[in-house]
Short mmCIF file of C-alpha atoms and ligand atoms in Angstrom, two decimals:
data_model
loop_
_atom_site.label_atom_id
_atom_site.label_comp_id
_atom_site.label_asym_id
_atom_site.label_seq_id
_atom_site.Cartn_x
_atom_site.Cartn_y
_atom_site.Cartn_z
CA UNK A 1 63.80 18.27 123.96
CA UNK A 2 63.70 19.49 120.48
CA UNK A 3 67.28 19.42 119.17
CA UNK A 4 68.91 20.42 116.16
CA UNK A 5 72.55 19.15 114.88
CA UNK A 6 74.25 21.53 112.45
CA UNK A 7 76.53 19.18 110.22
CA UNK A 8 75.40 15.72 109.43
CA UNK A 9 79.06 14.00 109.07
CA UNK A 10 80.58 11.95 110.82
CA UNK A 11 80.13 13.74 114.09
CA UNK A 12 76.71 15.42 113.54
CA UNK A 13 74.96 11.94 112.07
CA UNK A 14 76.44 9.77 115.26
CA UNK A 15 75.25 12.65 117.97
CA UNK A 16 71.98 12.20 116.15
CA UNK A 17 71.23 9.15 116.15
CA UNK A 18 72.58 8.91 119.56
CA UNK A 19 69.92 11.88 120.43
CA UNK A 20 67.35 10.25 119.27
CA UNK A 21 67.83 6.91 121.19
CA UNK A 22 68.22 9.33 124.44
CA UNK A 23 63.87 9.86 123.13
CA UNK A 24 64.85 13.25 121.88
CA UNK A 25 63.44 14.87 118.70
CA UNK A 26 66.55 15.63 115.87
CA UNK A 27 66.45 18.25 112.97
CA UNK A 28 69.57 17.61 110.98
CA UNK A 29 71.07 20.40 109.05
CA UNK A 30 73.68 19.80 106.70
CA UNK A 31 73.91 22.04 103.36
CA UNK A 32 74.54 19.37 101.18
CA UNK A 33 71.56 18.60 99.09
CA UNK A 34 73.32 15.21 98.31
CA UNK A 35 74.03 14.53 102.28
CA UNK A 36 70.07 15.52 102.95
CA UNK A 37 68.47 13.95 100.19
CA UNK A 38 70.36 10.37 101.08
CA UNK A 39 69.36 10.84 104.37
CA UNK A 40 65.83 11.68 103.88
CA UNK A 41 65.66 8.38 101.65
CA UNK A 42 67.24 6.67 104.33
CA UNK A 43 70.49 5.98 103.14
CA UNK A 44 73.27 6.34 105.58
CA UNK A 45 76.72 7.79 104.06
CA UNK A 46 78.97 6.91 107.79
CA UNK A 47 80.41 3.56 108.50
CA UNK A 48 78.96 2.51 111.02
CA UNK A 49 75.80 3.87 110.69
CA UNK A 50 73.60 1.57 109.07
CA UNK A 51 70.70 2.36 106.71
CA UNK A 52 68.42 1.00 108.91
CA UNK A 53 69.12 3.13 111.96
CA UNK A 54 68.20 6.08 109.27
CA UNK A 55 65.03 5.30 107.79
CA UNK A 56 63.73 4.00 111.28
CA UNK A 57 64.08 7.33 112.88
CA UNK A 58 62.92 9.20 109.78
CA UNK A 59 60.03 6.78 110.53
CA UNK A 60 59.28 7.17 114.13
CA UNK A 61 59.05 11.06 112.98
CA UNK A 62 61.86 11.80 115.33
CA UNK A 63 64.15 12.69 112.48
CA UNK A 64 64.37 15.43 109.89
CA UNK A 65 66.90 16.22 107.96
CA UNK A 66 67.18 19.38 106.24
CA UNK A 67 69.19 21.89 104.00
CA UNK A 68 67.11 25.03 106.11
CA UNK A 69 68.74 26.44 109.21
CA UNK A 70 65.54 28.40 109.64
CA UNK A 71 63.96 25.44 111.21
CA UNK A 72 66.49 25.52 113.88
CA UNK A 73 64.31 28.68 115.52
CA UNK A 74 62.36 27.23 119.02
CA UNK A 75 65.18 24.20 119.10
CA UNK A 76 66.14 23.53 122.78
CA UNK A 77 69.58 22.87 122.12
CA UNK A 78 72.04 23.40 119.13
CA UNK A 79 74.98 21.07 118.47
CA UNK A 80 77.23 22.51 116.28
CA UNK A 81 79.44 19.82 114.39
CA UNK A 82 80.74 21.11 111.75
CA UNK A 83 84.41 20.50 110.01
CA UNK A 84 87.41 22.62 111.26
CA UNK A 85 90.30 21.69 108.85
CA UNK A 86 93.45 23.01 108.38
CA UNK A 87 93.94 25.68 105.06
CA UNK A 88 96.72 25.29 101.94
CA UNK A 89 99.40 26.57 104.51
CA UNK A 90 98.17 23.68 106.94
CA UNK A 91 97.03 26.38 109.25
CA UNK A 92 92.93 26.30 110.95
CA UNK A 93 90.95 26.84 108.94
CA UNK A 94 87.49 28.12 110.73
CA UNK A 95 85.52 29.91 108.50
CA UNK A 96 83.34 26.94 108.11
CA UNK A 97 82.36 27.43 112.26
CA UNK A 98 82.27 31.22 111.67
CA UNK A 99 79.50 30.63 108.76
CA UNK A 100 77.38 28.29 110.81
CA UNK A 101 77.52 30.57 114.25
CA UNK A 102 76.52 33.17 112.04
CA UNK A 103 73.74 31.22 109.92
CA UNK A 104 72.65 30.40 113.40
CA UNK A 105 72.81 33.97 115.12
CA UNK A 106 70.49 34.94 112.31
CA UNK A 107 67.60 32.18 112.70
CA UNK A 108 67.66 32.04 116.18
CA UNK A 109 65.44 34.24 117.98
CA UNK A 110 64.74 32.49 121.56
CA UNK A 111 66.98 31.91 124.29
CA UNK A 112 68.72 28.55 123.02
CA UNK A 113 71.50 26.08 124.52
CA UNK A 114 74.43 26.45 122.04
CA UNK A 115 76.75 23.20 122.42
CA UNK A 116 79.49 22.74 120.27
CA UNK A 117 81.29 19.78 119.19
CA UNK A 118 83.49 20.74 116.41
CA UNK A 119 87.16 20.33 117.82
CA UNK A 120 89.18 23.40 118.18
CA UNK A 121 91.47 25.54 119.74
CA UNK A 122 90.56 26.95 123.62
CA UNK A 123 88.65 30.17 123.30
CA UNK A 124 87.03 29.73 120.47
CA UNK A 125 83.43 28.58 122.15
CA UNK A 126 83.74 32.33 124.00
CA UNK A 127 85.99 34.41 121.79
CA UNK A 128 84.67 33.04 117.81
CA UNK A 129 81.28 31.23 118.55
CA UNK A 130 79.33 33.41 121.32
CA UNK A 131 80.03 36.45 119.30
CA UNK A 132 78.81 35.57 116.13
CA UNK A 133 75.88 33.63 117.08
CA UNK A 134 75.17 36.61 119.71
CA UNK A 135 75.62 39.44 117.02
CA UNK A 136 73.78 42.53 118.57
CA UNK A 137 71.22 40.93 120.05
CA UNK A 138 71.38 39.59 123.56
CA UNK A 139 68.87 36.79 123.55
CA UNK A 140 70.91 35.10 126.77
CA UNK A 141 71.88 32.01 125.09
CA UNK A 142 73.85 29.53 126.83
CA UNK A 143 77.31 27.77 125.53
CA UNK A 144 78.42 24.99 126.43
CA UNK A 145 81.33 22.72 124.86
CA UNK A 146 81.57 18.90 124.52
CA UNK A 147 84.67 17.58 122.12
CA UNK A 148 83.71 14.65 119.68
CA UNK A 149 85.35 11.08 120.63
CA UNK A 150 83.65 9.17 117.97
CA UNK A 151 86.08 7.13 116.33
CA UNK A 152 84.45 6.09 113.16
CA UNK A 153 84.15 1.92 112.64
CA UNK A 154 85.09 1.43 116.27
CA UNK A 155 82.98 -1.95 117.45
CA UNK A 156 84.21 -1.47 121.06
CA UNK A 157 83.50 2.17 121.61
CA UNK A 158 80.21 4.49 120.51
CA UNK A 159 78.52 7.51 121.60
CA UNK A 160 77.14 5.46 124.94
CA UNK A 161 80.09 4.17 126.15
CA UNK A 162 82.43 6.68 125.49
CA UNK A 163 82.91 8.75 128.32
CA UNK A 164 82.34 12.90 127.34
CA UNK A 165 83.57 15.93 129.06
CA UNK A 166 81.25 18.74 129.13
CA UNK A 167 82.58 22.22 129.91
CA UNK A 168 80.58 25.43 129.78
CA UNK A 169 80.69 29.43 129.24
CA UNK A 170 78.67 29.64 132.73
CA UNK A 171 77.71 26.59 135.16
CA UNK A 172 74.19 26.64 133.52
CA UNK A 173 74.90 26.00 130.69
CA UNK A 174 77.50 23.39 131.35
CA UNK A 175 75.43 21.61 133.26
CA UNK A 176 72.06 21.72 130.69
CA UNK A 177 74.44 20.74 128.60
CA UNK A 178 75.45 17.49 130.92
CA UNK A 179 71.89 16.60 131.44
CA UNK A 180 70.86 16.31 127.83
CA UNK A 181 74.33 14.29 127.19
CA UNK A 182 73.34 12.04 130.21
CA UNK A 183 70.06 10.87 128.79
CA UNK A 184 72.13 8.87 126.11
CA UNK A 185 75.68 8.43 127.07
CA UNK A 186 76.95 6.12 129.84
CA UNK A 187 79.51 8.94 131.27
CA UNK A 188 79.78 12.59 131.19
CA UNK A 189 82.07 14.37 133.17
CA UNK A 190 81.49 18.16 133.86
CA UNK A 191 84.50 20.27 133.51
CA UNK A 192 85.36 23.60 135.19
CA UNK A 193 85.38 25.67 132.02
CA UNK A 194 84.70 25.45 128.16
CA UNK A 195 88.36 26.23 127.81
CA UNK A 196 89.39 23.37 129.73
CA UNK A 197 86.79 20.70 127.91
CA UNK A 198 88.32 22.17 124.45
CA UNK A 199 92.09 21.80 125.23
CA UNK A 200 91.42 18.05 126.69
CA UNK A 201 90.34 17.35 123.26
CA UNK A 202 93.11 18.93 121.77
CA UNK A 203 96.21 17.18 124.02
CA UNK A 204 94.21 13.73 123.36
CA UNK A 205 94.91 13.68 119.80
CA UNK A 206 98.25 15.41 120.29
CA UNK A 207 99.43 12.64 122.56
CA UNK A 208 98.21 10.29 119.75
CA UNK A 209 100.29 12.47 117.35
CA UNK A 210 103.47 12.84 119.50
CA UNK A 211 103.67 8.64 120.68
CA UNK A 212 102.74 7.77 116.17
CA UNK A 213 106.01 10.41 115.62
CA UNK A 214 107.88 8.66 118.06
CA UNK A 215 107.14 5.45 117.11
CA UNK A 216 107.31 6.12 113.11
CA UNK A 217 110.74 7.53 114.24
CA UNK A 218 111.46 4.82 116.16
CA UNK A 219 110.65 2.11 113.52
CA UNK A 220 112.82 3.99 110.93
CA UNK A 221 115.97 3.19 113.64
CA UNK A 222 114.97 -0.70 114.04
CA UNK A 223 115.11 -0.60 109.97
CA UNK A 224 118.22 0.74 110.15
CA UNK A 225 119.18 -2.12 112.30
CA UNK A 226 117.69 -5.01 110.54
CA UNK A 227 115.77 -5.45 113.97
CA UNK A 228 111.87 -6.39 113.34
CA UNK A 229 109.99 -3.50 115.18
CA UNK A 230 106.75 -5.09 114.59
CA UNK A 231 108.16 -7.71 116.93
CA UNK A 232 109.96 -5.39 118.97
CA UNK A 233 106.68 -3.33 119.79
CA UNK A 234 104.84 -6.58 120.66
CA UNK A 235 107.62 -7.46 123.00
CA UNK A 236 107.86 -3.77 125.00
CA UNK A 237 103.57 -3.87 125.15
CA UNK A 238 103.99 -7.30 127.07
CA UNK A 239 104.57 -4.62 130.23
CA UNK A 240 101.38 -4.48 132.21
CA UNK A 241 101.82 -1.18 133.38
CA UNK A 242 103.27 2.41 132.23
CA UNK A 243 103.80 1.44 128.22
CA UNK A 244 100.79 2.05 125.72
CA UNK A 245 101.64 0.29 122.31
CA UNK A 246 101.52 2.53 119.72
CA UNK A 247 102.32 1.46 115.50
CA UNK A 248 103.79 3.08 112.79
CA UNK A 249 102.68 3.33 109.45
CA UNK A 250 103.14 5.02 106.27
CA UNK A 251 101.91 8.24 107.84
CA UNK A 252 99.02 9.53 109.32
CA UNK A 253 96.20 10.72 108.32
CA UNK A 254 92.20 11.53 108.84
CA UNK A 255 90.48 14.96 109.56
CA UNK A 256 91.42 14.91 113.71
CA UNK A 257 94.78 13.36 114.57
CA UNK A 258 96.83 15.08 111.85
CA UNK A 259 95.25 18.46 112.52
CA UNK A 260 93.84 18.74 116.13
CA UNK A 261 97.62 19.28 117.27
CA UNK A 262 97.95 22.29 114.42
CA UNK A 263 95.35 23.84 116.43
CA UNK A 264 97.36 23.69 119.58
CA UNK A 265 100.16 24.82 118.03
CA UNK A 266 99.06 27.72 116.33
CA UNK A 267 96.93 28.79 119.08
CA UNK A 268 100.11 28.56 121.42
CA UNK A 269 102.12 30.54 118.65
CA UNK A 270 99.39 33.79 120.25
CA UNK A 271 100.92 33.33 123.39
CA UNK A 272 104.28 33.23 122.31
CA UNK A 273 105.30 29.86 122.44
CA UNK A 274 106.37 26.89 120.09
CA UNK A 275 105.17 22.98 121.03
CA UNK A 276 108.78 21.28 120.14
CA UNK A 277 107.15 18.03 120.32
CA UNK A 278 104.24 18.68 117.81
CA UNK A 279 106.60 20.43 115.24
CA UNK A 280 109.26 17.65 115.29
CA UNK A 281 105.98 14.84 115.18
CA UNK A 282 105.36 16.94 112.31
CA UNK A 283 107.94 16.95 110.39
CA UNK A 284 108.22 12.85 110.75
CA UNK A 285 104.92 11.84 110.44
CA UNK A 286 104.60 13.70 107.32
CA UNK A 287 108.13 12.40 106.36
CA UNK A 288 106.90 9.03 106.89
CA UNK A 289 105.17 8.33 103.03
CA UNK A 290 108.14 9.12 101.42
CA UNK A 291 110.55 6.72 103.98
CA UNK A 292 108.22 4.14 103.00
CA UNK A 293 108.64 4.59 98.94
CA UNK A 294 111.98 4.79 99.58
CA UNK A 295 111.77 1.02 101.61
CA UNK A 296 109.41 -0.20 99.14
CA UNK A 297 112.64 0.82 96.17
CA UNK A 298 115.03 -1.14 98.17
CA UNK A 299 113.11 -4.13 98.96
CA UNK A 300 111.55 -4.41 95.33
CA UNK A 301 114.47 -3.41 93.19
CA UNK A 302 113.82 -0.27 92.50
CA UNK A 303 110.87 1.61 91.04
CA UNK A 304 111.17 3.34 87.51
CA UNK A 305 108.84 2.10 85.16
CA UNK A 306 107.29 -0.35 86.88
CA UNK A 307 103.00 -0.37 87.22
CA UNK A 308 102.70 -0.19 91.03
CA UNK A 309 98.97 -0.45 92.49
CA UNK A 310 98.56 0.73 95.56
CA UNK A 311 96.09 -1.22 97.67
CA UNK A 312 93.80 1.12 99.95
CA UNK A 313 93.89 4.46 99.64
CA UNK A 314 91.32 5.74 102.71
CA UNK A 315 93.23 6.74 106.23
CA UNK A 316 92.15 4.02 107.78
CA UNK A 317 90.33 0.60 107.48
CA UNK A 318 86.74 -0.08 107.48
CA UNK A 319 86.73 3.79 106.70
CA UNK A 320 86.36 5.21 103.44
CA UNK A 321 87.61 8.87 104.48
CA UNK A 322 90.28 10.11 102.60
CA UNK A 323 90.63 13.53 103.84
CA UNK A 324 94.81 13.91 104.76
CA UNK A 325 95.38 10.69 103.99
CA UNK A 326 98.55 9.49 103.73
CA UNK A 327 98.21 7.71 100.50
CA UNK A 328 98.57 10.79 98.65
CA UNK A 329 102.04 11.82 99.34
CA UNK A 330 103.04 8.03 99.14
CA UNK A 331 101.31 7.83 95.66
CA UNK A 332 102.93 11.43 94.96
CA UNK A 333 106.53 9.92 96.07
CA UNK A 334 105.84 6.80 93.72
CA UNK A 335 105.63 8.76 90.66
CA UNK A 336 108.69 10.70 91.71
CA UNK A 337 110.45 7.75 92.08
CA UNK A 338 109.25 6.97 88.11
CA UNK A 339 106.43 4.12 89.35
CA UNK A 340 103.37 3.74 87.06
CA UNK A 341 100.81 4.01 89.43
CA UNK A 342 97.51 3.03 89.52
CA UNK A 343 95.05 2.42 92.70
CA UNK A 344 92.24 0.20 93.87
CA UNK A 345 90.27 0.53 96.78
CA UNK A 346 87.28 -1.78 97.53
CA UNK A 347 85.46 1.05 99.67
CA UNK A 348 86.60 4.45 97.91
CA UNK A 349 85.24 5.05 94.30
CA UNK A 350 86.46 7.53 93.06
CA UNK A 351 89.69 9.43 94.81
CA UNK A 352 91.69 12.70 93.56
CA UNK A 353 89.33 13.04 90.22
CA UNK A 354 90.24 9.36 89.57
CA UNK A 355 88.50 6.04 89.83
CA UNK A 356 89.60 2.74 91.23
CA UNK A 357 90.99 0.34 89.20
CA UNK A 358 90.29 -3.35 89.34
CA UNK A 359 92.86 -6.15 91.40
CA UNK A 360 93.69 -7.59 88.05
CA UNK A 361 95.66 -6.20 85.45
CA UNK A 362 99.19 -6.06 84.15
CA UNK A 363 101.17 -4.96 87.44
CA UNK A 364 105.30 -5.53 88.24
CA UNK A 365 104.29 -5.35 92.53
CA UNK A 366 101.04 -4.31 94.50
CA UNK A 367 101.52 -2.17 97.80
CA UNK A 368 98.60 -2.66 100.73
CA UNK A 369 98.59 0.81 102.47
CA UNK A 370 94.97 -0.46 104.08
CA UNK A 371 93.59 -3.78 103.61
CA UNK A 372 90.32 -2.80 104.51
CA UNK A 373 87.88 -6.33 105.35
CA UNK A 374 86.36 -5.89 101.74
CA UNK A 375 89.86 -6.38 100.17
CA UNK A 376 89.76 -9.56 97.63
CA UNK A 377 92.50 -10.07 95.86
CA UNK A 378 91.18 -12.39 93.27
CA UNK A 379 92.27 -12.36 89.90
CA UNK A 380 96.35 -10.70 91.32
CA UNK A 381 98.47 -11.59 88.84
CA UNK A 382 101.16 -13.21 91.39
CA UNK A 383 103.52 -10.46 91.15
CA UNK A 384 104.98 -9.50 94.81
CA UNK A 385 102.33 -7.74 97.01
CA UNK A 386 104.30 -5.46 99.83
CA UNK A 387 102.32 -4.25 102.52
CA UNK A 388 103.46 -1.79 105.51
CA UNK A 389 103.02 -3.69 108.55
CA UNK A 390 102.30 -7.58 108.60
CA UNK A 391 98.61 -8.21 108.24
CA UNK A 392 98.26 -11.92 110.34
CA UNK A 393 95.51 -13.10 106.98
CA UNK A 394 97.91 -12.45 104.40
CA UNK A 395 101.54 -14.06 105.50
CA UNK A 396 102.41 -13.85 101.81
CA UNK A 397 102.66 -10.49 101.80
CA UNK A 398 105.75 -8.91 102.26
CA UNK A 399 105.88 -6.05 105.33
CA UNK A 400 108.33 -3.38 104.35
CA UNK A 401 108.55 -2.28 108.20
CA UNK A 402 109.36 -5.76 109.50
CA UNK A 403 111.54 -6.76 106.93
CA UNK A 404 115.29 -6.91 107.89
CA UNK A 405 117.36 -5.22 105.24
CA UNK A 406 120.25 -7.40 104.04
CA UNK A 407 123.54 -6.85 106.07
N1 NAD B 1 85.37 12.46 112.34
C1 NAD B 1 85.77 11.90 113.35
O1 NAD B 1 86.19 11.00 113.56
C2 NAD B 1 85.93 13.38 114.54
C3 NAD B 1 86.36 13.09 115.92
C4 NAD B 1 86.03 13.75 116.67
C5 NAD B 1 85.53 15.25 116.57
N2 NAD B 1 85.58 15.17 115.22
C6 NAD B 1 85.46 16.82 115.09
O2 NAD B 1 84.22 16.98 114.56
C7 NAD B 1 83.62 18.17 113.96
C8 NAD B 1 82.85 17.69 112.43
O3 NAD B 1 83.59 16.62 111.64
P1 NAD B 1 83.43 15.83 110.95
O4 NAD B 1 84.07 14.20 110.94
O5 NAD B 1 81.53 15.14 111.58
O6 NAD B 1 82.91 16.37 109.49
P2 NAD B 1 82.33 15.94 108.28
O7 NAD B 1 83.34 16.47 107.16
O8 NAD B 1 81.89 14.49 108.48
O9 NAD B 1 80.80 16.30 108.21
C9 NAD B 1 80.74 18.08 108.35
C10 NAD B 1 79.09 18.02 107.85
O10 NAD B 1 79.06 19.16 107.55
C11 NAD B 1 78.56 19.77 106.38
N3 NAD B 1 79.22 21.05 106.39
C12 NAD B 1 79.73 22.01 106.21
N4 NAD B 1 79.45 23.13 106.41
C13 NAD B 1 77.94 23.69 107.10
C14 NAD B 1 77.62 24.68 107.64
N5 NAD B 1 77.94 25.56 107.17
N6 NAD B 1 76.41 24.40 107.69
C15 NAD B 1 75.95 22.94 107.53
N7 NAD B 1 76.48 21.83 107.37
C16 NAD B 1 77.77 22.10 107.11
C17 NAD B 1 79.09 18.70 105.57
O11 NAD B 1 78.71 18.96 104.54
C18 NAD B 1 79.52 17.37 106.32
O12 NAD B 1 78.14 17.03 105.73
C19 NAD B 1 85.68 18.79 113.21
O13 NAD B 1 85.58 19.58 114.31
C20 NAD B 1 86.29 17.62 113.99
O14 NAD B 1 87.51 18.06 114.02
C21 NAD B 1 85.76 14.74 114.25
#
């Protein structure tokens, strides 16, 4: 099939490569000239997708990156994979999705199967995407949704072996989308409607959001009781059924887990409902950076005037993505406590208009938020190094969440 994938980021590029592995031809559309130029010269901007894969896809003639929507016309299937972030008020921002849908509507001249992989609230495909793509025309487009479950950097689960669900506005649309995904995914699960698929995605990530909130709150209670939370969680995780381990951390970050539950919350509000679980988990998760700064201040004898190096500013290990990273409020609170803060990240070169500082320097302490495998502390001046959780490779670090405060 001739596939067009709109958005060549974490999701779009992953699915483009998946479709190519399934024998399809892919036009990868992105409005960023930098992204397209990089891809055209065989350079991947996504961890887990090697340059060699992009280069060989281009060489095979089956992958064409482009900034032009015009070329999309004539595709058998279009996948939408554009961002669905929050706006500055923390509310769903569907403007990019709307703009992509309008652009598609203006270029598609024949009936096409359109599949959205962008995460949004139930009803988005039916009430927003379809009307914007259809516009005044009735070309009989078919619409389906297959919420993406990619976990960037996960070596165990990728496109092929992560089961995916597919719903459609019609059974015909859903079944055509199922056939497409079965060409490169081992397990594809049809569901009865687009709304079921959309809601399932939001619930998956809300489940994580709420459980992370629970364990973050629990870590604070354990801290107050001077009980090492990491040992408690390890002990609890020996139960072989009815328990799933989640880990406390400096906060919550990335494009999905802190964002998707708020899409569900906003949609629930349209029905006069509020999820108390989402509200309280949001409060707890967003309070963690400040709590961790307070712990650091306690453990290090105060932060005022101290030169602090924050190590690892992306939202998780091995990923350079800094969207919604908890490092941001953490650094903010450190500065509020009077610390003189620099940061270092071996895979993030620039962040918030600043560049990564070298490890060597006249620091009073370091605090490791994220330990990428590329992290090399050679050149460190020997001042105390704190971390959030304990790290098996660095027993000399002082983990703030499992340190037993003095009684
Ligand atoms: N990143 C993840 O781990 C992940 C996992 C599951 C689902 N999702 C969802 O997938 C969707 C895409 O997320 P992502 O992480 O791939 O985002 P991303 O920022 O990595 O990539 C999006 C790409 O779309 C491009 N773009 C923006 N507006 C465009 C437009 N109008 N036309 C064409 N291209 C445009 C951007 O330049 C960017 O390259 C979101 O809804 C997200 O919630 C993401």
